[in-house]
mmCIF file of C-alpha atoms in Angstrom:
data_model
loop_
_atom_site.group_PDB
_atom_site.id
_atom_site.type_symbol
_atom_site.label_atom_id
_atom_site.label_comp_id
_atom_site.label_asym_id
_atom_site.label_seq_id
_atom_site.Cartn_x
_atom_site.Cartn_y
_atom_site.Cartn_z
ATOM 1 C CA MET A 10 86.983 95.183 99.391
ATOM 2 C CA SER A 11 83.851 94.593 97.260
ATOM 3 C CA ASN A 12 82.902 95.784 93.810
ATOM 4 C CA ARG A 13 79.545 96.864 95.165
ATOM 5 C CA ILE A 14 77.731 96.865 98.500
ATOM 6 C CA ALA A 15 73.989 96.395 98.897
ATOM 7 C CA VAL A 16 72.779 98.109 102.069
ATOM 8 C CA PHE A 17 69.695 96.329 103.410
ATOM 9 C CA ASN A 18 67.070 97.581 105.820
ATOM 10 C CA ASP A 19 63.556 96.395 106.444
ATOM 11 C CA GLY A 20 63.695 93.845 103.604
ATOM 12 C CA VAL A 21 64.585 96.455 100.999
ATOM 13 C CA ILE A 22 67.879 97.474 99.387
ATOM 14 C CA GLN A 23 68.348 101.067 100.506
ATOM 15 C CA GLN A 24 71.297 101.742 98.224
ATOM 16 C CA LEU A 25 73.462 99.629 95.934
ATOM 17 C CA ALA A 26 76.765 101.244 95.071
ATOM 18 C CA ALA A 27 80.547 101.079 95.225
ATOM 19 C CA PRO A 28 81.988 101.458 98.765
ATOM 20 C CA ASP A 29 83.292 105.006 98.215
ATOM 21 C CA THR A 30 79.993 106.149 96.716
ATOM 22 C CA LEU A 31 78.093 104.748 99.702
ATOM 23 C CA TYR A 32 80.326 106.641 102.105
ATOM 24 C CA GLU A 33 80.612 109.886 100.144
ATOM 25 C CA ALA A 34 77.129 110.079 98.673
ATOM 26 C CA PRO A 35 74.468 108.305 100.756
ATOM 27 C CA GLU A 36 71.047 108.745 99.185
ATOM 28 C CA ASN A 37 68.959 108.514 102.312
ATOM 29 C CA ALA A 38 69.176 109.034 106.061
ATOM 30 C CA PHE A 39 69.400 105.313 106.844
ATOM 31 C CA VAL A 40 72.481 104.754 104.679
ATOM 32 C CA ALA A 41 74.066 107.983 105.955
ATOM 33 C CA GLN A 42 73.742 106.787 109.549
ATOM 34 C CA PHE A 43 74.533 103.102 108.984
ATOM 35 C CA ILE A 44 77.745 103.562 106.986
ATOM 36 C CA GLY A 45 80.381 105.211 109.131
ATOM 37 C CA GLU A 46 79.832 108.158 111.431
ATOM 38 C CA ASN A 47 77.740 111.161 110.494
ATOM 39 C CA ASN A 48 76.499 114.299 112.222
ATOM 40 C CA THR A 49 72.820 114.997 111.840
ATOM 41 C CA LEU A 50 71.316 118.463 111.986
ATOM 42 C CA TYR A 51 67.550 118.796 111.890
ATOM 43 C CA GLY A 52 65.797 121.727 110.260
ATOM 44 C CA LYS A 53 63.372 122.994 107.654
ATOM 45 C CA VAL A 54 64.104 123.795 104.012
ATOM 46 C CA ILE A 55 63.465 127.531 103.520
ATOM 47 C CA GLY A 56 65.080 128.073 100.129
ATOM 48 C CA LEU A 57 66.271 126.191 97.088
ATOM 49 C CA ASP A 58 68.724 127.425 94.460
ATOM 50 C CA GLY A 59 69.557 124.720 91.953
ATOM 51 C CA ASP A 60 71.071 121.787 93.887
ATOM 52 C CA ILE A 61 71.828 123.865 96.966
ATOM 53 C CA CYS A 62 69.172 124.433 99.587
ATOM 54 C CA THR A 63 69.033 126.703 102.615
ATOM 55 C CA VAL A 64 67.949 125.004 105.822
ATOM 56 C CA GLU A 65 66.866 126.763 108.980
ATOM 57 C CA ALA A 66 68.140 124.749 111.940
ATOM 58 C CA GLU A 67 66.153 124.345 115.143
ATOM 59 C CA ASN A 68 68.033 127.251 116.782
ATOM 60 C CA GLY A 69 67.475 129.585 113.809
ATOM 61 C CA ASP A 70 70.936 129.183 112.205
ATOM 62 C CA LYS A 71 70.765 129.190 108.413
ATOM 63 C CA LEU A 72 72.760 126.403 106.758
ATOM 64 C CA LYS A 73 73.639 125.644 103.139
ATOM 65 C CA ALA A 74 73.377 122.019 102.053
ATOM 66 C CA LEU A 75 73.161 119.865 98.962
ATOM 67 C CA GLY A 76 69.508 118.993 98.413
ATOM 68 C CA VAL A 77 69.753 115.206 97.915
ATOM 69 C CA ASN A 78 66.519 113.773 99.221
ATOM 70 C CA ILE A 79 64.213 116.652 100.134
ATOM 71 C CA GLN A 80 60.527 117.196 99.481
ATOM 72 C CA GLY A 81 60.845 120.922 98.830
ATOM 73 C CA VAL A 82 60.641 124.305 100.506
ATOM 74 C CA GLY A 83 58.730 124.196 103.784
ATOM 75 C CA PHE A 84 59.449 120.525 104.535
ATOM 76 C CA ASP A 85 61.582 119.065 107.335
ATOM 77 C CA THR A 86 64.984 117.656 106.472
ATOM 78 C CA MET A 87 67.976 116.038 108.123
ATOM 79 C CA ILE A 88 71.399 117.318 107.149
ATOM 80 C CA SER A 89 74.098 114.674 107.201
ATOM 81 C CA LEU A 90 77.692 115.818 107.575
ATOM 82 C CA ARG A 91 80.863 113.752 108.125
ATOM 83 C CA PRO A 92 82.873 114.784 111.215
ATOM 84 C CA GLU A 93 86.070 114.937 109.125
ATOM 85 C CA ARG A 94 84.513 117.470 106.749
ATOM 86 C CA VAL A 95 83.964 120.119 109.425
ATOM 87 C CA GLU A 96 86.549 122.914 109.637
ATOM 88 C CA VAL A 97 87.322 124.615 112.941
ATOM 89 C CA ASN A 98 87.904 128.380 112.647
ATOM 90 C CA PRO A 99 87.804 128.294 108.837
ATOM 91 C CA GLU A 100 89.396 131.049 106.822
ATOM 92 C CA SER A 101 86.864 133.455 105.378
ATOM 93 C CA GLY A 102 85.430 132.298 102.060
ATOM 94 C CA GLN A 103 86.494 128.692 102.656
ATOM 95 C CA CYS A 104 83.104 127.450 103.818
ATOM 96 C CA SER A 105 79.570 128.111 102.614
ATOM 97 C CA SER A 106 78.111 127.572 106.093
ATOM 98 C CA THR A 107 79.759 128.917 109.220
ATOM 99 C CA VAL A 108 78.112 128.708 112.633
ATOM 100 C CA THR A 109 79.132 128.979 116.262
ATOM 101 C CA GLY A 110 80.032 125.854 118.183
ATOM 102 C CA LYS A 111 80.658 125.386 121.898
ATOM 103 C CA VAL A 112 83.232 122.738 122.829
ATOM 104 C CA GLU A 113 81.613 120.265 125.251
ATOM 105 C CA GLU A 114 84.181 117.467 125.359
ATOM 106 C CA LEU A 115 87.555 116.538 123.856
ATOM 107 C CA ILE A 116 88.894 113.030 123.445
ATOM 108 C CA TYR A 117 92.534 112.641 122.478
ATOM 109 C CA LEU A 118 92.929 109.772 119.982
ATOM 110 C CA GLY A 119 96.502 110.226 118.813
ATOM 111 C CA ASP A 120 96.068 110.863 115.119
ATOM 112 C CA HIS A 121 93.071 113.116 115.712
ATOM 113 C CA ILE A 122 91.217 114.836 118.511
ATOM 114 C CA ARG A 123 87.583 113.995 118.730
ATOM 115 C CA SER A 124 85.615 117.025 119.768
ATOM 116 C CA ARG A 125 81.979 116.969 120.812
ATOM 117 C CA MET A 126 80.359 120.354 120.354
ATOM 118 C CA ASN A 127 77.061 122.090 120.754
ATOM 119 C CA VAL A 128 76.153 123.241 117.242
ATOM 120 C CA CYS A 129 72.771 124.565 116.120
ATOM 121 C CA GLY A 130 71.304 123.725 119.525
ATOM 122 C CA GLN A 131 72.398 120.068 119.380
ATOM 123 C CA ASP A 132 75.107 118.891 121.775
ATOM 124 C CA ASP A 133 76.065 115.699 119.910
ATOM 125 C CA PHE A 134 77.909 117.329 117.020
ATOM 126 C CA ILE A 135 81.280 115.624 116.436
ATOM 127 C CA VAL A 136 84.285 117.283 114.822
ATOM 128 C CA LYS A 137 87.452 115.322 114.105
ATOM 129 C CA ILE A 138 90.441 117.630 114.392
ATOM 130 C CA PRO A 139 93.461 116.053 112.683
ATOM 131 C CA ASN A 140 96.559 116.097 114.892
ATOM 132 C CA SER A 141 98.491 118.059 112.291
ATOM 133 C CA ALA A 142 101.357 120.470 112.955
ATOM 134 C CA ASN A 143 99.229 123.563 113.469
ATOM 135 C CA HIS A 144 95.888 122.134 114.563
ATOM 136 C CA ALA A 145 93.390 124.180 116.557
ATOM 137 C CA GLN A 146 94.057 124.052 120.316
ATOM 138 C CA LEU A 147 90.703 123.745 122.030
ATOM 139 C CA SER A 148 89.510 123.471 125.614
ATOM 140 C CA PRO A 149 86.077 122.477 126.889
ATOM 141 C CA GLY A 150 83.857 125.556 127.158
ATOM 142 C CA ASP A 151 85.528 127.365 124.228
ATOM 143 C CA THR A 152 83.339 128.972 121.642
ATOM 144 C CA VAL A 153 84.653 128.545 118.095
ATOM 145 C CA LYS A 154 83.509 128.949 114.524
ATOM 146 C CA VAL A 155 82.835 125.736 112.635
ATOM 147 C CA GLY A 156 82.111 125.580 108.942
ATOM 148 C CA TRP A 157 81.713 123.289 105.979
ATOM 149 C CA LYS A 158 81.195 123.288 102.248
ATOM 150 C CA ALA A 159 77.593 123.069 101.067
ATOM 151 C CA GLU A 160 78.307 119.955 98.974
ATOM 152 C CA ASP A 161 79.599 118.060 102.051
ATOM 153 C CA ALA A 162 76.320 118.658 103.899
ATOM 154 C CA ARG A 163 73.652 116.377 102.437
ATOM 155 C CA ALA A 164 70.023 117.335 103.039
ATOM 156 C CA LEU A 165 68.166 114.017 103.337
ATOM 157 C CA ASP A 166 64.839 112.545 104.372
ATOM 158 C CA VAL A 167 63.976 112.570 108.069
ATOM 159 C CA LEU A 168 64.469 109.107 109.544
ATOM 160 C CA VAL A 169 61.416 107.973 111.489
ATOM 161 C CA SER A 170 62.633 105.897 114.413
ATOM 162 C CA MET B 16 77.176 85.676 76.985
ATOM 163 C CA SER B 17 77.888 89.400 77.071
ATOM 164 C CA SER B 18 79.641 90.789 80.120
ATOM 165 C CA SER B 19 76.804 93.200 80.868
ATOM 166 C CA GLU B 20 74.286 90.387 81.243
ATOM 167 C CA ALA B 21 73.260 89.529 84.793
ATOM 168 C CA TYR B 22 74.790 86.363 86.213
ATOM 169 C CA VAL B 23 72.848 86.128 89.465
ATOM 170 C CA SER B 24 69.542 87.948 89.250
ATOM 171 C CA PHE B 25 66.812 88.425 91.879
ATOM 172 C CA GLN B 26 63.640 89.485 90.076
ATOM 173 C CA GLY B 27 60.791 90.846 92.192
ATOM 174 C CA VAL B 28 61.685 88.442 94.985
ATOM 175 C CA GLN B 29 59.589 88.450 98.137
ATOM 176 C CA LYS B 30 59.843 86.257 101.209
ATOM 177 C CA SER B 31 57.451 85.735 104.059
ATOM 178 C CA TYR B 32 57.907 83.135 106.778
ATOM 179 C CA ASP B 33 54.453 83.514 108.324
ATOM 180 C CA GLY B 34 52.362 84.402 105.265
ATOM 181 C CA GLU B 35 51.750 87.925 106.583
ATOM 182 C CA THR B 36 54.975 89.870 107.140
ATOM 183 C CA LEU B 37 57.377 90.278 104.244
ATOM 184 C CA VAL B 38 60.981 90.018 105.420
ATOM 185 C CA VAL B 39 62.191 90.602 101.855
ATOM 186 C CA LYS B 40 60.078 93.042 99.869
ATOM 187 C CA ASP B 41 60.300 93.146 96.091
ATOM 188 C CA LEU B 42 64.044 92.551 95.755
ATOM 189 C CA ASN B 43 65.531 93.342 92.353
ATOM 190 C CA LEU B 44 69.270 92.779 92.193
ATOM 191 C CA ASP B 45 71.521 91.907 89.266
ATOM 192 C CA THR B 46 75.141 90.893 89.720
ATOM 193 C CA GLN B 47 77.703 90.439 86.994
ATOM 194 C CA ARG B 48 79.860 87.389 86.406
ATOM 195 C CA GLY B 49 82.952 87.793 88.554
ATOM 196 C CA GLU B 50 81.456 90.518 90.701
ATOM 197 C CA PHE B 51 82.137 90.578 94.432
ATOM 198 C CA LEU B 52 79.041 91.887 96.154
ATOM 199 C CA THR B 53 78.633 92.498 99.870
ATOM 200 C CA MET B 54 75.282 92.683 101.630
ATOM 201 C CA LEU B 55 75.297 94.999 104.609
ATOM 202 C CA GLY B 56 72.528 95.824 107.047
ATOM 203 C CA PRO B 57 71.279 95.491 110.626
ATOM 204 C CA SER B 58 70.145 92.074 111.860
ATOM 205 C CA GLY B 59 66.677 91.219 110.626
ATOM 206 C CA SER B 60 67.014 93.332 107.489
ATOM 207 C CA GLY B 61 66.754 90.353 105.118
ATOM 208 C CA LYS B 62 70.385 89.710 104.104
ATOM 209 C CA SER B 63 70.706 86.122 105.268
ATOM 210 C CA THR B 64 67.262 85.273 103.944
ATOM 211 C CA CYS B 65 68.428 86.395 100.498
ATOM 212 C CA LEU B 66 71.518 84.170 100.727
ATOM 213 C CA MET B 67 69.422 81.238 101.921
ATOM 214 C CA MET B 68 67.000 81.683 99.018
ATOM 215 C CA LEU B 69 69.879 81.776 96.547
ATOM 216 C CA ALA B 70 71.434 78.672 98.117
ATOM 217 C CA GLY B 71 68.047 76.937 98.075
ATOM 218 C CA PHE B 72 67.635 76.420 101.823
ATOM 219 C CA GLU B 73 64.615 78.722 101.819
ATOM 220 C CA THR B 74 61.837 78.872 99.248
ATOM 221 C CA VAL B 75 60.954 82.049 97.373
ATOM 222 C CA THR B 76 57.465 83.324 98.276
ATOM 223 C CA HIS B 77 57.160 85.405 95.114
ATOM 224 C CA GLY B 78 59.403 86.315 92.188
ATOM 225 C CA GLU B 79 62.287 84.521 90.559
ATOM 226 C CA ILE B 80 66.002 83.883 91.080
ATOM 227 C CA ILE B 81 68.083 83.386 87.933
ATOM 228 C CA LEU B 82 71.558 81.847 87.964
ATOM 229 C CA ASP B 83 73.561 81.911 84.739
ATOM 230 C CA GLY B 84 70.461 82.333 82.593
ATOM 231 C CA THR B 85 68.291 79.672 84.265
ATOM 232 C CA SER B 86 65.561 80.034 86.882
ATOM 233 C CA ILE B 87 66.588 78.067 89.967
ATOM 234 C CA ASN B 88 63.354 78.474 91.954
ATOM 235 C CA ASN B 89 62.555 74.776 91.623
ATOM 236 C CA VAL B 90 66.104 73.416 91.689
ATOM 237 C CA PRO B 91 67.016 71.720 95.009
ATOM 238 C CA PRO B 92 70.082 73.073 96.865
ATOM 239 C CA HIS B 93 72.430 70.205 96.002
ATOM 240 C CA LYS B 94 71.774 70.656 92.281
ATOM 241 C CA ARG B 95 72.332 74.438 92.189
ATOM 242 C CA ASN B 96 76.100 74.094 92.375
ATOM 243 C CA ILE B 97 76.572 77.026 94.720
ATOM 244 C CA GLY B 98 79.412 77.087 97.239
ATOM 245 C CA MET B 99 78.557 78.328 100.698
ATOM 246 C CA VAL B 100 80.653 79.014 103.776
ATOM 247 C CA PHE B 101 78.590 79.134 106.944
ATOM 248 C CA GLN B 102 79.307 81.458 109.839
ATOM 249 C CA ASN B 103 80.369 78.575 112.106
ATOM 250 C CA TYR B 104 82.051 76.786 109.134
ATOM 251 C CA ALA B 105 80.034 73.549 109.707
ATOM 252 C CA LEU B 106 83.079 71.311 109.198
ATOM 253 C CA PHE B 107 82.620 67.645 110.099
ATOM 254 C CA PRO B 108 84.482 67.331 113.413
ATOM 255 C CA HIS B 109 85.125 63.562 113.147
ATOM 256 C CA MET B 110 86.729 63.815 109.691
ATOM 257 C CA THR B 111 90.193 64.992 108.768
ATOM 258 C CA VAL B 112 90.646 68.051 106.577
ATOM 259 C CA ASN B 113 91.178 65.784 103.553
ATOM 260 C CA GLU B 114 88.013 63.813 104.341
ATOM 261 C CA ASN B 115 86.021 67.019 104.802
ATOM 262 C CA LEU B 116 87.126 68.208 101.387
ATOM 263 C CA ALA B 117 86.603 64.846 99.690
ATOM 264 C CA PHE B 118 83.080 64.395 101.020
ATOM 265 C CA PRO B 119 81.213 66.651 98.546
ATOM 266 C CA LEU B 120 83.043 64.923 95.681
ATOM 267 C CA GLN B 121 82.296 61.404 96.962
ATOM 268 C CA VAL B 122 78.600 62.335 97.154
ATOM 269 C CA ARG B 123 78.897 63.337 93.501
ATOM 270 C CA LYS B 124 80.406 59.902 92.686
ATOM 271 C CA MET B 125 83.711 61.232 91.411
ATOM 272 C CA SER B 126 86.553 58.756 90.880
ATOM 273 C CA LYS B 127 89.039 58.287 93.708
ATOM 274 C CA SER B 128 92.041 59.612 91.779
ATOM 275 C CA ASP B 129 90.127 62.713 90.637
ATOM 276 C CA ILE B 130 89.070 63.363 94.220
ATOM 277 C CA GLU B 131 92.682 63.139 95.412
ATOM 278 C CA ASP B 132 93.801 65.619 92.755
ATOM 279 C CA ARG B 133 91.054 68.106 93.482
ATOM 280 C CA VAL B 134 91.487 67.954 97.254
ATOM 281 C CA LYS B 135 95.213 68.561 96.907
ATOM 282 C CA ASN B 136 94.716 71.502 94.541
ATOM 283 C CA VAL B 137 92.105 73.252 96.637
ATOM 284 C CA LEU B 138 94.097 72.749 99.849
ATOM 285 C CA ASP B 139 97.204 74.229 98.235
ATOM 286 C CA MET B 140 95.104 77.166 97.043
ATOM 287 C CA VAL B 141 94.193 78.112 100.637
ATOM 288 C CA GLN B 142 97.816 77.452 101.660
ATOM 289 C CA LEU B 143 97.048 74.536 103.969
ATOM 290 C CA GLY B 144 98.767 71.847 101.883
ATOM 291 C CA SER B 145 100.439 70.194 104.875
ATOM 292 C CA PHE B 146 97.333 70.146 107.105
ATOM 293 C CA GLY B 147 95.314 67.475 105.265
ATOM 294 C CA SER B 148 95.513 64.823 107.975
ATOM 295 C CA ARG B 149 94.483 67.096 110.850
ATOM 296 C CA ARG B 150 90.996 67.269 112.296
ATOM 297 C CA PRO B 151 89.194 70.659 112.426
ATOM 298 C CA MET B 152 89.710 70.980 116.183
ATOM 299 C CA GLN B 153 93.475 70.821 115.647
ATOM 300 C CA LEU B 154 93.347 74.002 113.552
ATOM 301 C CA SER B 155 93.051 77.675 114.479
ATOM 302 C CA GLY B 156 89.886 79.603 113.711
ATOM 303 C CA GLY B 157 91.415 81.215 110.647
ATOM 304 C CA GLN B 158 92.672 77.860 109.363
ATOM 305 C CA GLN B 159 89.251 76.275 109.901
ATOM 306 C CA GLN B 160 87.706 79.053 107.886
ATOM 307 C CA ARG B 161 90.123 78.423 105.039
ATOM 308 C CA VAL B 162 89.179 74.730 105.080
ATOM 309 C CA ALA B 163 85.517 75.758 104.914
ATOM 310 C CA VAL B 164 86.311 78.029 101.969
ATOM 311 C CA ALA B 165 88.224 75.193 100.295
ATOM 312 C CA ARG B 166 85.329 72.766 100.817
ATOM 313 C CA SER B 167 82.866 75.192 99.244
ATOM 314 C CA LEU B 168 85.130 75.638 96.205
ATOM 315 C CA VAL B 169 86.107 71.997 95.684
ATOM 316 C CA CYS B 170 83.048 71.337 93.482
ATOM 317 C CA ASP B 171 83.902 74.261 91.207
ATOM 318 C CA PRO B 172 80.695 76.170 92.070
ATOM 319 C CA LYS B 173 78.901 78.645 89.826
ATOM 320 C CA ALA B 174 78.595 81.117 92.678
ATOM 321 C CA PHE B 175 80.288 81.385 96.026
ATOM 322 C CA MET B 176 78.745 82.810 99.191
ATOM 323 C CA MET B 177 79.977 83.473 102.693
ATOM 324 C CA ASP B 178 77.598 84.185 105.556
ATOM 325 C CA GLU B 179 79.213 86.530 108.101
ATOM 326 C CA PRO B 180 82.696 85.637 106.836
ATOM 327 C CA LEU B 181 84.614 87.485 109.540
ATOM 328 C CA GLY B 182 82.122 87.228 112.385
ATOM 329 C CA ALA B 183 83.642 84.274 114.243
ATOM 330 C CA LEU B 184 87.236 85.491 114.115
ATOM 331 C CA ASP B 185 88.927 87.604 116.754
ATOM 332 C CA LYS B 186 89.740 91.220 115.954
ATOM 333 C CA GLN B 187 93.376 90.718 114.994
ATOM 334 C CA LEU B 188 92.651 87.708 112.819
ATOM 335 C CA ARG B 189 89.702 89.543 111.293
ATOM 336 C CA GLU B 190 91.925 92.375 110.147
ATOM 337 C CA GLN B 191 94.519 89.948 108.809
ATOM 338 C CA MET B 192 91.891 87.938 106.920
ATOM 339 C CA GLN B 193 90.360 91.120 105.537
ATOM 340 C CA TYR B 194 93.681 91.923 103.994
ATOM 341 C CA GLU B 195 94.359 88.381 102.818
ATOM 342 C CA LYS B 196 90.876 87.904 101.398
ATOM 343 C CA LYS B 197 91.135 91.060 99.392
ATOM 344 C CA ILE B 198 93.997 89.485 97.490
ATOM 345 C CA SER B 199 92.912 85.870 97.541
ATOM 346 C CA ILE B 200 89.190 85.877 96.838
ATOM 347 C CA ARG B 201 89.700 87.010 93.303
ATOM 348 C CA CYS B 202 92.171 84.175 92.771
ATOM 349 C CA TRP B 203 90.004 81.626 94.560
ATOM 350 C CA CYS B 204 86.869 82.091 92.559
ATOM 351 C CA ASN B 205 85.308 83.944 89.702
ATOM 352 C CA ASN B 206 81.876 84.440 91.129
ATOM 353 C CA SER B 207 81.133 85.493 94.614
ATOM 354 C CA LEU B 208 78.399 86.940 96.691
ATOM 355 C CA CYS B 209 79.256 87.829 100.198
ATOM 356 C CA ASP B 210 77.163 88.625 103.261
ATOM 357 C CA SER B 211 78.639 90.608 106.058
ATOM 358 C CA ARG B 212 77.303 92.512 109.001
ATOM 359 C CA SER B 213 80.643 93.992 109.900
ATOM 360 C CA LYS B 214 81.197 97.523 108.740
#
């Protein structure tokens, strides 16, 4: 409901922007985690082509992401990805990164099904599956393909906690 | 004054309570006239300290705060003409709603008839016109908050701030006020700065 929001942490404004910009385009890992829900995937930048970088995840999967706040090839990064921007069993060509996910847990929430998956070796990866007419029917233990567009995955600084 | 010029401006502002740790580090923030800005962050991140420095309840350790073209670093709180709604509203419990609203005007030595006019106007604005003779305890939480908003606007402030505006309300009321505020705040005041921890 504001014109702009100033996100504070540690006595410093981390980002000052309109609400939709803060949600869609966080500039650092703190803002990405503080505003709304985000998946985080840790890895190392192994390639850079314009704005798009290639990140090798901890399990060896290679992911495409938008290089927002990275130090360069060879450095650690944290990919931030909204649960509603992950596609389950995407059609070929729809996503620039597609990896295997194992369904760990499903929570039925009416308008969507919240699915916790093991993706890239991390078991806290959340996918929101909209309860639309032909949504994917999943069961715990299933192995599925999950994918996303490179521009929805934001490669950011690694948050030191 | 051009519309692009800053109305409230923090320039290189720092704050330390103990002389060692900076709780606000080199804050540079410009807001426009009429802008509605929200400060968001975990507790201890410096939001409330910034509001308190703007209101004048805390001193600035370093840097400058400008309001409408003038540095207010050395202006005491009651001369800054800034409206503030506190988290717990801080209404006077022994006074009626009308008396609560009249108080800031009496302190400013306004004439009795002017006070009556202003109190009536501001109470109508928050849609509590028929509640003037009640005491705060005879109102709901949401109504008390509207009285607190009215009291902070009755002096026609240059800037308007709310600390944790929705924090003390229950969930249902919070959602209702969120919707109402969206429409009303722009009508209530031209200049606002808002501090909220709620996402």
